[in-house]
Amino acid sequence: MTRYTPAEIEARWQEVWSRDAVFEAVRSADKPKYYVLEMFPYPSGRIHMGHVRNYTMGDVIARYKIATGHSVLHPMGWDAFGMPAENAAMAIGGHPKDWTYGNIADMRDQMKPLGLSIDWSREFATCDVDYYGQQQSLFLDFLEAGLVYRKNAVVNWDPVDMTVLANEQVEQGRGWRSGALVERRELTQWFFKISDYSEDLLEALDRLENWPAKVRLMQENWIGRSRGLQFAFSTIDAPDGHDRIDVYTTRPDTLLGASFVGISPDHPLAKVLERDNPEVAAFCAECRQIGTTEEAIETAEKRGLDTGIRVRHPFDTAHELPVYIANFILMDYGTGAIFGCPAHDQRDFEFATKYDLPIISTYLPSEDSDETLSEAYVPAKTEPVFYNRGFAGEAHQTGLEAIDAAIEFCEQNGIGQGVTKYRLRDWGLSRQRYWGCPIPVVHCTVCGVVPEKKENLPIELPYDVSFDQPGNPLDRHPTWRDCDCPSCGRPAKRETDTMDTFVDSSWYFARFTAPGADTPTVMEDAAYWMNVDQYIGGVEHAILHLLYSRFFARAMQITGHLPQSAIEPFDALFTQGMVTHEIYQTRDDKGRPVYHLPEDVTDGKLADGSDVEIIPSAKMSKSKKNVVDPINIISAYGADTARWFVLSDSPPERDVEWTASGAEAAFKHLSRVWNLCDRIGAMDKGSGGQGDAELLRAMHLCIHDVTMGIESFGFNAAIAKLYAFTATLQKSKASHAAQREAVMTLAQLMSPMTPHLAEDIWAHQGGEGLITTAPWPVADAAMLVSDTVTLPIQVNGKRRAEITVPADLPKEEVEKAALADQAVLRTLDGAVPKKVIVVPGRIVNVVV
RNA sequence: GCGGACGUGGUGGAAUCGGUAGACACAAGAGACUUAAAAUCUCUCGAUCGUAUGAUCAUGCGGGUUCGAGUCCCGCCGUCCGCACCA
């Protein structure tokens, strides 16, 4: 008897797959194609269990699709630009490029032993000159198509990373990466016109049926469509050029409840007033300063300053309202100005109470309700209310009806227009960093901003840069900026800003379809391989990456780089859960927590015998030391064990807890399967013969269940079925032929999860060719039905007995058999059944 | 505050359509083999009562629909996630 030796088996089969190029994606005329993609990693230098789980899931799908006769594209690359490389250069010296490529080499070496079905011939990194050169070409096409533009904008400035952040990259007033409080600065920046596609990006979400509802909803909220009325108040005593204030409201039905107008501290009118009124200037400065701090958001104290300016109510010009500058009004939403309706908005209510402004109801719960309010009355828009100061529609109507009526009324009377607004802003892509894709434009003192000529691409990053001072090294480079103006030929300067790294990841999936091409994509290849049939990654990319990619696919279609059919690039999306682990903690003599690696803890004790405190499982993180290095697991148990375990215990969308005992058990099981194969191989060919039919029936049932499990991302359930079938086979006394068929099928069903072991079993049993390319077994429907069925019998919904009857026994006969059962008779105790429900093949319920 | 998801044994979790709740695994316990250990194998394992056949209770709590509810509906409670001064 031999032993299961994964190290030897795995190396051997990986060598064979590589030699035979079985995972090379080839366009095929007579096979359906399948493109499976896991979100590509950032080359931090080490793979972690989260990567193992993510890529194993993709691998299961890819291998299953190969076996079911698809031409599969399953590529891998590196999201390689970005700040960690620069930070490393600043912290430990060295060069971001060397650091990044070194990490890529390390991670590739760590990843290959997993035995993933990746077409490594298509591998690229986004920091490859070839890739970012094509990205520059795309940028120029976008520019020509009017999809990119430059504007002066107030931007989010991250003072730690010394760069601009997109709104999407600011979380609670802090930079998404550095965590530093974001400041406001005015800079000239490049923007993608994503907001032009707000409606399209929103409306198309409905058709992404194979995306998680949660992700679609998050994108919907992010795009943030609202329908409202835009109109203007005419002003009294306002500075020149401000004879009106434009306002946007989603509740035009409350217009008669207006008691003030509020403008943002960044509103053009506020800026004019600021110039010659120190009081206004001080107030605005204060608002800006605290505008983004966390305390300001949490305490949310409503503050305002009366400008002295008055406006006329559009319905009654004799009715004048004061204009306040208010700290809670955002310049970048709507028009930066609102009308305050304290009766129906809690924020306005607090403001009005503080500054002693009137609170005027426009609707009440019912006709006889009291009009005095202790807080704003804000019912659901779908709830019918009584309009005591309505001006359009019925007296009793819902908010929604009243809003529609109010917009129509205002449009007919020339007061304003119904408009649809979106929360989604244009995507600012300029970054003041070195390690990114240079923006291919030139600044000429004569011609202004000029796009670089395509024949001058790629604009390559210079290698000789230093990171000894903050800011962008490209700005300080002695010669790199110098160039000739592409338009007039005079000496000019290159743009030194680089692109946001989200640009790099917004089209890599398209590049994989033709990775070596001298254009960004090749239409023929893109048309064949796109869309990604199954995309797999973390839910943390639910908004930014996926929204940007959807925009890019549209922009690439417009500029002729993708077919119309690929404007939604990801047909199906799966968001997988994390890998977690318990945290082991002790305290030092000052009471501070000290964490310990799992391998240093045995039975809740350290090597010196001291107890550790066990903190419940959480995402693996280096700082908490609750990490398990995949490399250690692979060397201890092999890749198949790691793969089997990360798939086995929890549903893929949920977190899975890594436990040493679970990994151990997975290894034991795989050893058992291997021994089983060994035993069957050594069987006397003529021996056995009991229960062949039962074994084969169980096998077909297992084929059915595992196939269903893989198709529906129920990998954990599929694995449970494989455990059960293995136990059945182990106990079987069937003939050698039946057992051989069973173990070969078992190997095939396991092959997407544990490909090396499966391949080895296949070879041992004399299977033809590779198991990887062998056709997936098909469950024989005739084998799934048994001659007899065991039916539970309920009396009044409670299970009392079981009968075994022929599967095709007519209902009446089943009923008769059920009522004749001893246990049923005992329970009935002479009572006469009122009704007997027979669900064929399922259950019998006797009602008394 | 708004929006969403989830809640099943000691633990992770199963349970196409509403049809035997707890598959499979971990942990725990018992046993076989062994001088012993490891490895391997076998058995028990939701709770209560009972020697047992079995009975009663049980899928967060309370109601409802149904012959039948973990699954559908209503109302609570709890946990997690996303968004948030959005006019």
Short mmCIF file of N, CA and C (backbone and C1' of nucleotides) in Angstrom, two decimals, chain A residues 214 217-218 222 248-251 302 327-330 333 336 338 347 423 649-651 654 661 665 668 672 704 708 716 720 723 792 794 797-800 802 835 837 839 842-843 845 847, chain B residues 2-8 11-17 19-21 23-28 39-43 53-58 66-69 80-87:
data_model
loop_
_atom_site.label_atom_id
_atom_site.label_comp_id
_atom_site.label_asym_id
_atom_site.label_seq_id
_atom_site.Cartn_x
_atom_site.Cartn_y
_atom_site.Cartn_z
N LYS A 214 -27.93 43.15 -3.84
CA LYS A 214 -27.30 44.11 -2.92
C LYS A 214 -26.36 45.06 -3.67
N LEU A 217 -28.33 47.48 -5.79
CA LEU A 217 -28.95 48.50 -4.95
C LEU A 217 -27.93 49.54 -4.50
N MET A 218 -26.73 49.07 -4.18
CA MET A 218 -25.69 50.00 -3.75
C MET A 218 -25.34 50.96 -4.89
N TRP A 222 -25.94 54.95 -5.10
CA TRP A 222 -24.77 55.77 -5.38
C TRP A 222 -25.06 56.75 -6.51
N TYR A 248 -33.31 73.98 -6.20
CA TYR A 248 -33.82 72.67 -6.61
C TYR A 248 -34.50 72.03 -5.42
N THR A 249 -35.70 71.47 -5.64
CA THR A 249 -36.39 70.82 -4.55
C THR A 249 -37.07 69.54 -5.02
N THR A 250 -37.05 68.52 -4.15
CA THR A 250 -37.80 67.30 -4.48
C THR A 250 -39.22 67.38 -3.90
N ARG A 251 -39.47 68.43 -3.13
CA ARG A 251 -40.82 68.56 -2.55
C ARG A 251 -41.45 69.89 -2.95
N LYS A 302 -26.85 72.86 13.21
CA LYS A 302 -27.25 73.70 12.09
C LYS A 302 -26.92 75.14 12.42
N ASN A 327 -24.57 76.24 6.98
CA ASN A 327 -23.44 75.30 6.92
C ASN A 327 -23.83 73.90 6.45
N PHE A 328 -25.12 73.60 6.39
CA PHE A 328 -25.51 72.24 6.02
C PHE A 328 -25.86 72.11 4.54
N ILE A 329 -25.63 73.17 3.77
CA ILE A 329 -25.98 73.11 2.36
C ILE A 329 -24.72 72.88 1.52
N LEU A 330 -24.79 71.84 0.68
CA LEU A 330 -23.64 71.43 -0.13
C LEU A 330 -23.70 72.10 -1.49
N TYR A 333 -24.42 69.63 -4.70
CA TYR A 333 -25.67 68.91 -4.95
C TYR A 333 -26.75 69.90 -5.32
N GLY A 336 -26.94 74.21 -4.99
CA GLY A 336 -26.22 74.81 -3.88
C GLY A 336 -27.08 75.78 -3.09
N ILE A 338 -31.25 76.13 -1.33
CA ILE A 338 -32.52 75.45 -1.04
C ILE A 338 -33.55 76.48 -0.57
N ARG A 347 -34.29 69.00 9.44
CA ARG A 347 -33.12 69.86 9.44
C ARG A 347 -33.53 71.33 9.39
N ARG A 423 -26.88 62.12 -8.00
CA ARG A 423 -25.84 62.35 -7.01
C ARG A 423 -24.45 62.09 -7.59
N ASP A 649 -16.62 24.46 4.19
CA ASP A 649 -17.42 24.64 5.40
C ASP A 649 -18.55 25.64 5.30
N SER A 650 -18.35 26.69 4.52
CA SER A 650 -19.36 27.76 4.49
C SER A 650 -19.78 28.03 3.06
N PRO A 651 -20.98 28.58 2.88
CA PRO A 651 -21.37 28.98 1.54
C PRO A 651 -20.40 30.06 1.03
N ARG A 654 -20.47 33.71 2.09
CA ARG A 654 -20.26 34.05 3.49
C ARG A 654 -18.81 33.86 3.89
N SER A 661 -8.02 22.28 12.80
CA SER A 661 -8.64 20.96 12.80
C SER A 661 -9.40 20.71 11.50
N ALA A 665 -8.71 17.77 8.91
CA ALA A 665 -9.77 16.85 8.51
C ALA A 665 -9.87 16.76 6.99
N LYS A 668 -7.16 14.52 5.84
CA LYS A 668 -7.47 13.11 6.14
C LYS A 668 -8.46 12.56 5.13
N ARG A 672 -7.99 9.48 2.56
CA ARG A 672 -8.94 8.37 2.53
C ARG A 672 -9.35 8.06 1.08
N HIS A 704 -25.60 14.23 -10.09
CA HIS A 704 -26.67 15.23 -10.17
C HIS A 704 -26.49 16.33 -9.13
N MET A 708 -25.38 20.27 -9.77
CA MET A 708 -26.27 21.34 -9.30
C MET A 708 -25.53 22.29 -8.36
N ASN A 716 -20.07 24.28 -0.96
CA ASN A 716 -20.07 23.58 0.33
C ASN A 716 -21.03 22.40 0.31
N ALA A 720 -20.30 18.32 0.60
CA ALA A 720 -21.00 17.44 1.54
C ALA A 720 -21.48 16.18 0.84
N TYR A 723 -18.56 13.85 0.29
CA TYR A 723 -18.23 13.12 1.52
C TYR A 723 -19.14 11.91 1.65
N PRO A 792 -42.96 9.44 4.38
CA PRO A 792 -43.38 9.71 5.74
C PRO A 792 -44.90 9.90 5.77
N GLN A 794 -47.91 11.62 7.93
CA GLN A 794 -48.24 12.54 9.00
C GLN A 794 -49.70 12.34 9.39
N GLY A 797 -50.43 16.67 10.41
CA GLY A 797 -49.20 17.43 10.23
C GLY A 797 -48.04 16.96 11.07
N LYS A 798 -48.24 15.90 11.87
CA LYS A 798 -47.12 15.38 12.67
C LYS A 798 -46.72 14.02 12.17
N ARG A 799 -45.41 13.84 11.99
CA ARG A 799 -44.91 12.61 11.44
C ARG A 799 -45.13 11.45 12.41
N ARG A 800 -45.80 10.40 11.96
CA ARG A 800 -46.11 9.28 12.84
C ARG A 800 -45.53 7.96 12.34
N GLU A 802 -43.74 5.63 8.65
CA GLU A 802 -43.10 5.62 7.35
C GLU A 802 -43.55 4.38 6.62
N LYS A 835 -59.83 13.55 5.68
CA LYS A 835 -59.19 13.86 4.42
C LYS A 835 -57.81 13.23 4.42
N ILE A 837 -54.23 13.55 2.30
CA ILE A 837 -53.49 14.23 1.24
C ILE A 837 -52.27 13.39 0.87
N VAL A 839 -49.06 13.44 -1.51
CA VAL A 839 -48.20 14.14 -2.47
C VAL A 839 -47.25 13.08 -3.01
N ARG A 842 -43.56 12.17 -2.09
CA ARG A 842 -43.13 13.11 -1.05
C ARG A 842 -43.61 12.74 0.34
N ILE A 843 -44.96 12.74 0.48
CA ILE A 843 -45.50 12.68 1.84
C ILE A 843 -46.99 12.31 1.79
N ASN A 845 -50.40 12.94 4.29
CA ASN A 845 -50.91 13.58 5.50
C ASN A 845 -52.35 13.18 5.73
N VAL A 847 -55.71 13.74 7.82
CA VAL A 847 -56.34 14.78 8.62
C VAL A 847 -57.55 14.21 9.31
P C B 2 -35.88 56.21 9.29
"O5'" C B 2 -35.27 56.08 7.83
"C5'" C B 2 -35.66 56.99 6.80
"C4'" C B 2 -34.83 56.72 5.57
"C3'" C B 2 -34.80 55.28 5.11
"O3'" C B 2 -35.96 54.90 4.39
"C1'" C B 2 -32.61 56.12 5.12
P G B 3 -36.50 53.41 4.53
"O5'" G B 3 -35.41 52.58 3.71
"C5'" G B 3 -35.29 52.78 2.30
"C4'" G B 3 -34.09 52.03 1.80
"C3'" G B 3 -34.05 50.55 2.10
"O3'" G B 3 -34.92 49.80 1.27
"C1'" G B 3 -31.94 51.47 2.53
P G B 4 -35.59 48.46 1.85
"O5'" G B 4 -34.37 47.43 1.92
"C5'" G B 4 -33.79 46.96 0.73
"C4'" G B 4 -32.49 46.26 1.02
"C3'" G B 4 -32.58 44.96 1.79
"O3'" G B 4 -33.04 43.89 0.98
"C1'" G B 4 -30.77 46.23 2.60
P A B 5 -33.81 42.65 1.66
"O5'" A B 5 -32.63 41.82 2.33
"C5'" A B 5 -31.66 41.17 1.50
"C4'" A B 5 -30.52 40.70 2.35
"C3'" A B 5 -30.86 39.66 3.41
"O3'" A B 5 -30.94 38.36 2.86
"C1'" A B 5 -29.53 41.35 4.39
P C B 6 -32.03 37.32 3.44
"O5'" C B 6 -31.39 36.93 4.85
"C5'" C B 6 -30.20 36.16 4.90
"C4'" C B 6 -29.56 36.29 6.26
"C3'" C B 6 -30.31 35.65 7.42
"O3'" C B 6 -30.10 34.25 7.47
"C1'" C B 6 -29.58 37.80 8.06
P G B 7 -31.23 33.30 8.15
"O5'" G B 7 -30.99 33.56 9.70
"C5'" G B 7 -29.71 33.28 10.28
"C4'" G B 7 -29.74 33.64 11.76
"C3'" G B 7 -30.67 32.76 12.59
"O3'" G B 7 -30.07 32.49 13.86
"C1'" G B 7 -31.29 35.03 12.81
P U B 8 -29.08 31.23 14.00
"O5'" U B 8 -30.02 29.99 13.72
"C5'" U B 8 -31.16 29.74 14.56
"C4'" U B 8 -31.64 28.35 14.33
"C3'" U B 8 -30.70 27.24 14.77
"O3'" U B 8 -30.89 26.97 16.16
"C1'" U B 8 -31.52 26.76 12.60
P U B 11 -23.73 26.78 19.42
"O5'" U B 11 -22.40 26.57 18.58
"C5'" U B 11 -21.27 27.40 18.77
"C4'" U B 11 -20.25 27.10 17.70
"C3'" U B 11 -20.75 27.22 16.27
"O3'" U B 11 -20.75 28.57 15.82
"C1'" U B 11 -19.59 25.19 16.51
P G B 12 -21.79 28.99 14.68
"O5'" G B 12 -21.12 28.39 13.37
"C5'" G B 12 -19.84 28.87 12.96
"C4'" G B 12 -19.42 28.17 11.70
"C3'" G B 12 -20.46 28.17 10.60
"O3'" G B 12 -20.49 29.41 9.92
"C1'" G B 12 -19.56 26.01 10.79
P G B 13 -21.79 29.88 9.18
"O5'" G B 13 -21.94 28.76 8.08
"C5'" G B 13 -23.23 28.37 7.60
"C4'" G B 13 -23.11 26.96 7.13
"C3'" G B 13 -24.38 26.41 6.51
"O3'" G B 13 -24.29 26.62 5.11
"C1'" G B 13 -23.68 25.00 8.26
P A B 14 -25.51 26.64 4.21
"O5'" A B 14 -25.62 25.08 4.01
"C5'" A B 14 -26.79 24.49 4.20
"C4'" A B 14 -26.77 23.10 3.77
"C3'" A B 14 -28.11 22.76 3.16
"O3'" A B 14 -28.01 22.82 1.78
"C1'" A B 14 -27.75 21.45 5.10
P A B 15 -29.02 23.77 1.00
"O5'" A B 15 -30.43 23.13 1.38
"C5'" A B 15 -30.71 21.79 0.99
"C4'" A B 15 -31.96 21.33 1.68
"C3'" A B 15 -33.15 22.27 1.58
"O3'" A B 15 -33.82 22.10 0.35
"C1'" A B 15 -32.91 21.52 3.80
P U B 16 -33.87 23.30 -0.72
"O5'" U B 16 -34.71 22.51 -1.85
"C5'" U B 16 -35.87 23.10 -2.33
"C4'" U B 16 -35.55 24.00 -3.49
"C3'" U B 16 -36.73 24.28 -4.40
"O3'" U B 16 -36.57 25.53 -5.02
"C1'" U B 16 -35.12 23.02 -5.58
P C B 17 -37.15 26.80 -4.21
"O5'" C B 17 -38.72 26.46 -4.22
"C5'" C B 17 -39.45 26.64 -5.43
"C4'" C B 17 -40.81 26.02 -5.36
"C3'" C B 17 -41.39 25.85 -3.96
"O3'" C B 17 -42.58 26.60 -3.88
"C1'" C B 17 -41.74 23.88 -5.31
P G B 19 -40.85 22.32 1.16
"O5'" G B 19 -41.45 20.99 1.77
"C5'" G B 19 -41.65 20.88 3.17
"C4'" G B 19 -42.17 19.51 3.49
"C3'" G B 19 -41.49 18.40 2.71
"O3'" G B 19 -41.34 17.29 3.57
"C1'" G B 19 -43.82 18.33 2.31
P U B 20 -39.99 17.12 4.40
"O5'" U B 20 -40.37 15.83 5.25
"C5'" U B 20 -41.42 15.87 6.20
"C4'" U B 20 -41.01 15.08 7.40
"C3'" U B 20 -39.72 15.58 8.08
"O3'" U B 20 -39.84 15.39 9.48
"C1'" U B 20 -39.43 13.35 7.39
P A B 21 -40.26 16.59 10.36
"O5'" A B 21 -39.03 17.58 10.21
"C5'" A B 21 -37.79 17.20 10.72
"C4'" A B 21 -36.70 17.93 9.98
"C3'" A B 21 -35.32 17.64 10.48
"O3'" A B 21 -34.79 16.55 9.76
"C1'" A B 21 -35.65 19.98 10.40
P A B 23 -27.60 15.72 10.59
"O5'" A B 23 -27.12 15.06 9.21
"C5'" A B 23 -28.03 14.32 8.42
"C4'" A B 23 -27.76 14.57 6.96
"C3'" A B 23 -26.30 14.54 6.54
"O3'" A B 23 -25.85 13.21 6.33
"C1'" A B 23 -27.35 16.44 5.59
P C B 24 -24.60 12.64 7.11
"O5'" C B 24 -23.44 13.63 6.65
"C5'" C B 24 -22.90 13.55 5.33
"C4'" C B 24 -21.97 14.71 5.10
"C3'" C B 24 -20.94 14.95 6.19
"O3'" C B 24 -19.84 14.07 6.09
"C1'" C B 24 -21.94 17.00 5.66
P A B 25 -19.09 13.58 7.39
"O5'" A B 25 -18.41 14.93 7.90
"C5'" A B 25 -17.31 15.48 7.20
"C4'" A B 25 -16.98 16.84 7.73
"C3'" A B 25 -16.53 16.89 9.19
"O3'" A B 25 -15.19 16.48 9.35
"C1'" A B 25 -18.07 18.63 8.77
P C B 26 -14.71 15.91 10.75
"O5'" C B 26 -14.65 17.21 11.67
"C5'" C B 26 -13.72 18.25 11.37
"C4'" C B 26 -13.93 19.41 12.30
"C3'" C B 26 -13.81 19.08 13.78
"O3'" C B 26 -12.46 18.99 14.20
"C1'" C B 26 -15.73 20.40 13.44
P A B 27 -12.05 17.95 15.30
"O5'" A B 27 -12.80 18.51 16.60
"C5'" A B 27 -12.40 19.75 17.19
"C4'" A B 27 -13.35 20.11 18.30
"C3'" A B 27 -13.53 19.05 19.37
"O3'" A B 27 -12.51 19.08 20.33
"C1'" A B 27 -15.65 19.82 18.68
P A B 28 -12.05 17.72 21.00
"O5'" A B 28 -13.34 17.27 21.83
"C5'" A B 28 -13.79 18.06 22.92
"C4'" A B 28 -15.08 17.48 23.47
"C3'" A B 28 -15.00 16.01 23.89
"O3'" A B 28 -14.40 15.84 25.15
"C1'" A B 28 -16.95 16.36 22.60
P A B 39 -3.34 10.78 15.45
"O5'" A B 39 -3.29 9.73 14.24
"C5'" A B 39 -2.54 10.03 13.07
"C4'" A B 39 -2.45 8.81 12.19
"C3'" A B 39 -3.80 8.20 11.80
"O3'" A B 39 -4.39 8.87 10.71
"C1'" A B 39 -2.38 6.50 12.57
P U B 40 -5.97 9.08 10.69
"O5'" U B 40 -6.53 7.60 10.50
"C5'" U B 40 -6.22 6.87 9.32
"C4'" U B 40 -6.66 5.44 9.49
"C3'" U B 40 -8.13 5.25 9.86
"O3'" U B 40 -8.98 5.35 8.73
"C1'" U B 40 -6.79 3.91 11.26
P C B 41 -10.42 5.97 8.90
"O5'" C B 41 -11.23 4.77 9.57
"C5'" C B 41 -11.36 3.53 8.89
"C4'" C B 41 -11.87 2.48 9.85
"C3'" C B 41 -13.18 2.81 10.54
"O3'" C B 41 -14.30 2.56 9.72
"C1'" C B 41 -11.64 1.99 12.13
P U B 42 -15.63 3.44 9.89
"O5'" U B 42 -16.25 2.80 11.21
"C5'" U B 42 -16.71 1.45 11.21
"C4'" U B 42 -17.23 1.10 12.58
"C3'" U B 42 -18.25 2.08 13.14
"O3'" U B 42 -19.55 1.86 12.62
"C1'" U B 42 -16.65 1.58 14.81
P C B 43 -20.55 3.11 12.45
"O5'" C B 43 -21.00 3.40 13.97
"C5'" C B 43 -21.79 2.43 14.66
"C4'" C B 43 -21.83 2.77 16.12
"C3'" C B 43 -22.45 4.10 16.48
"O3'" C B 43 -23.87 4.05 16.45
"C1'" C B 43 -20.46 3.82 17.72
P U B 53 -36.31 3.68 21.76
"O5'" U B 53 -37.66 2.98 21.28
"C5'" U B 53 -37.60 1.86 20.39
"C4'" U B 53 -38.98 1.29 20.22
"C3'" U B 53 -40.06 2.30 19.81
"O3'" U B 53 -40.06 2.53 18.41
"C1'" U B 53 -40.86 0.93 21.58
P G B 54 -39.86 3.98 17.83
"O5'" G B 54 -40.74 4.90 18.79
"C5'" G B 54 -42.15 4.89 18.73
"C4'" G B 54 -42.72 5.30 20.06
"C3'" G B 54 -43.01 6.79 20.21
"O3'" G B 54 -44.24 7.15 19.62
"C1'" G B 54 -41.88 6.00 22.14
P A B 55 -44.43 8.60 19.01
"O5'" A B 55 -44.62 9.47 20.34
"C5'" A B 55 -45.79 9.27 21.14
"C4'" A B 55 -45.64 10.07 22.42
"C3'" A B 55 -45.45 11.57 22.21
"O3'" A B 55 -46.68 12.23 21.96
"C1'" A B 55 -43.91 10.77 23.80
P U B 56 -46.72 13.46 20.98
"O5'" U B 56 -46.06 14.62 21.85
"C5'" U B 56 -46.76 15.14 22.99
"C4'" U B 56 -45.83 16.01 23.80
"C3'" U B 56 -45.20 17.17 23.06
"O3'" U B 56 -46.08 18.27 22.90
"C1'" U B 56 -43.54 16.07 24.33
P C B 57 -45.94 19.17 21.59
"O5'" C B 57 -44.59 19.98 21.88
"C5'" C B 57 -44.54 20.91 22.94
"C4'" C B 57 -43.12 21.35 23.18
"C3'" C B 57 -42.42 22.03 22.01
"O3'" C B 57 -42.82 23.37 21.83
"C1'" C B 57 -40.94 20.49 23.00
P A B 58 -42.87 23.97 20.34
"O5'" A B 58 -41.34 23.94 19.91
"C5'" A B 58 -40.43 24.86 20.52
"C4'" A B 58 -39.03 24.57 20.06
"C3'" A B 58 -38.80 24.73 18.56
"O3'" A B 58 -38.63 26.09 18.22
"C1'" A B 58 -37.77 22.74 19.32
P U B 66 -56.63 29.34 5.99
"O5'" U B 66 -55.63 28.19 5.53
"C5'" U B 66 -55.32 28.00 4.16
"C4'" U B 66 -54.25 26.97 4.01
"C3'" U B 66 -54.54 25.64 4.71
"O3'" U B 66 -55.41 24.83 3.94
"C1'" U B 66 -52.31 26.32 5.14
P C B 67 -56.55 23.96 4.72
"O5'" C B 67 -55.72 22.81 5.43
"C5'" C B 67 -56.36 21.95 6.38
"C4'" C B 67 -55.43 20.81 6.72
"C3'" C B 67 -54.02 21.22 7.07
"O3'" C B 67 -53.93 21.59 8.43
"C1'" C B 67 -53.95 19.46 5.50
P G B 68 -53.05 22.85 8.85
"O5'" G B 68 -51.60 22.40 8.43
"C5'" G B 68 -50.95 21.39 9.21
"C4'" G B 68 -49.63 21.02 8.58
"C3'" G B 68 -48.67 22.18 8.36
"O3'" G B 68 -47.96 22.46 9.54
"C1'" G B 68 -48.77 20.84 6.41
P A B 69 -47.48 23.95 9.83
"O5'" A B 69 -46.42 24.24 8.66
"C5'" A B 69 -45.18 23.54 8.58
"C4'" A B 69 -44.05 24.52 8.39
"C3'" A B 69 -43.81 25.45 9.57
"O3'" A B 69 -42.43 25.75 9.63
"C1'" A B 69 -44.36 26.73 7.68
P C B 80 -23.18 44.01 15.32
"O5'" C B 80 -23.05 43.76 13.75
"C5'" C B 80 -22.20 42.74 13.25
"C4'" C B 80 -22.49 42.48 11.80
"C3'" C B 80 -22.32 43.67 10.87
"O3'" C B 80 -20.97 43.92 10.55
"C1'" C B 80 -24.35 42.60 10.36
P C B 81 -20.51 45.42 10.22
"O5'" C B 81 -21.07 45.64 8.75
"C5'" C B 81 -20.59 44.84 7.67
"C4'" C B 81 -21.42 45.09 6.45
"C3'" C B 81 -21.49 46.52 5.96
"O3'" C B 81 -20.33 46.93 5.27
"C1'" C B 81 -23.65 45.59 5.92
P G B 82 -19.89 48.48 5.34
"O5'" G B 82 -20.86 49.15 4.28
"C5'" G B 82 -20.83 48.74 2.92
"C4'" G B 82 -21.98 49.37 2.19
"C3'" G B 82 -22.09 50.88 2.31
"O3'" G B 82 -21.20 51.54 1.44
"C1'" G B 82 -24.20 49.94 2.67
P C B 83 -20.56 52.95 1.92
"O5'" C B 83 -21.81 53.93 1.84
"C5'" C B 83 -22.41 54.23 0.58
"C4'" C B 83 -23.65 55.04 0.79
"C3'" C B 83 -23.49 56.33 1.57
"O3'" C B 83 -22.91 57.37 0.81
"C1'" C B 83 -25.39 55.21 2.35
P A B 84 -21.93 58.39 1.58
"O5'" A B 84 -22.96 59.18 2.50
"C5'" A B 84 -23.92 60.01 1.91
"C4'" A B 84 -24.96 60.38 2.94
"C3'" A B 84 -24.51 61.33 4.03
"O3'" A B 84 -24.43 62.65 3.54
"C1'" A B 84 -25.84 59.64 4.96
P C B 85 -23.56 63.71 4.32
"O5'" C B 85 -24.74 64.72 4.69
"C5'" C B 85 -25.93 64.21 5.25
"C4'" C B 85 -26.82 65.34 5.70
"C3'" C B 85 -27.22 66.30 4.60
"O3'" C B 85 -28.63 66.50 4.62
"C1'" C B 85 -26.40 67.47 6.48
P C B 86 -29.62 65.37 4.06
"O5'" C B 86 -29.38 65.55 2.50
"C5'" C B 86 -30.15 66.48 1.74
"C4'" C B 86 -30.34 65.94 0.35
"C3'" C B 86 -30.69 64.44 0.37
"O3'" C B 86 -31.99 64.14 -0.09
"C1'" C B 86 -28.66 64.86 -0.90
P A B 87 -32.81 64.43 -1.23
"O5'" A B 87 -33.38 65.84 -0.80
"C5'" A B 87 -33.91 66.68 -1.79
"C4'" A B 87 -34.08 68.04 -1.17
"C3'" A B 87 -34.28 69.18 -2.16
"O3'" A B 87 -35.63 69.25 -2.58
"C1'" A B 87 -32.68 69.81 -0.58
#
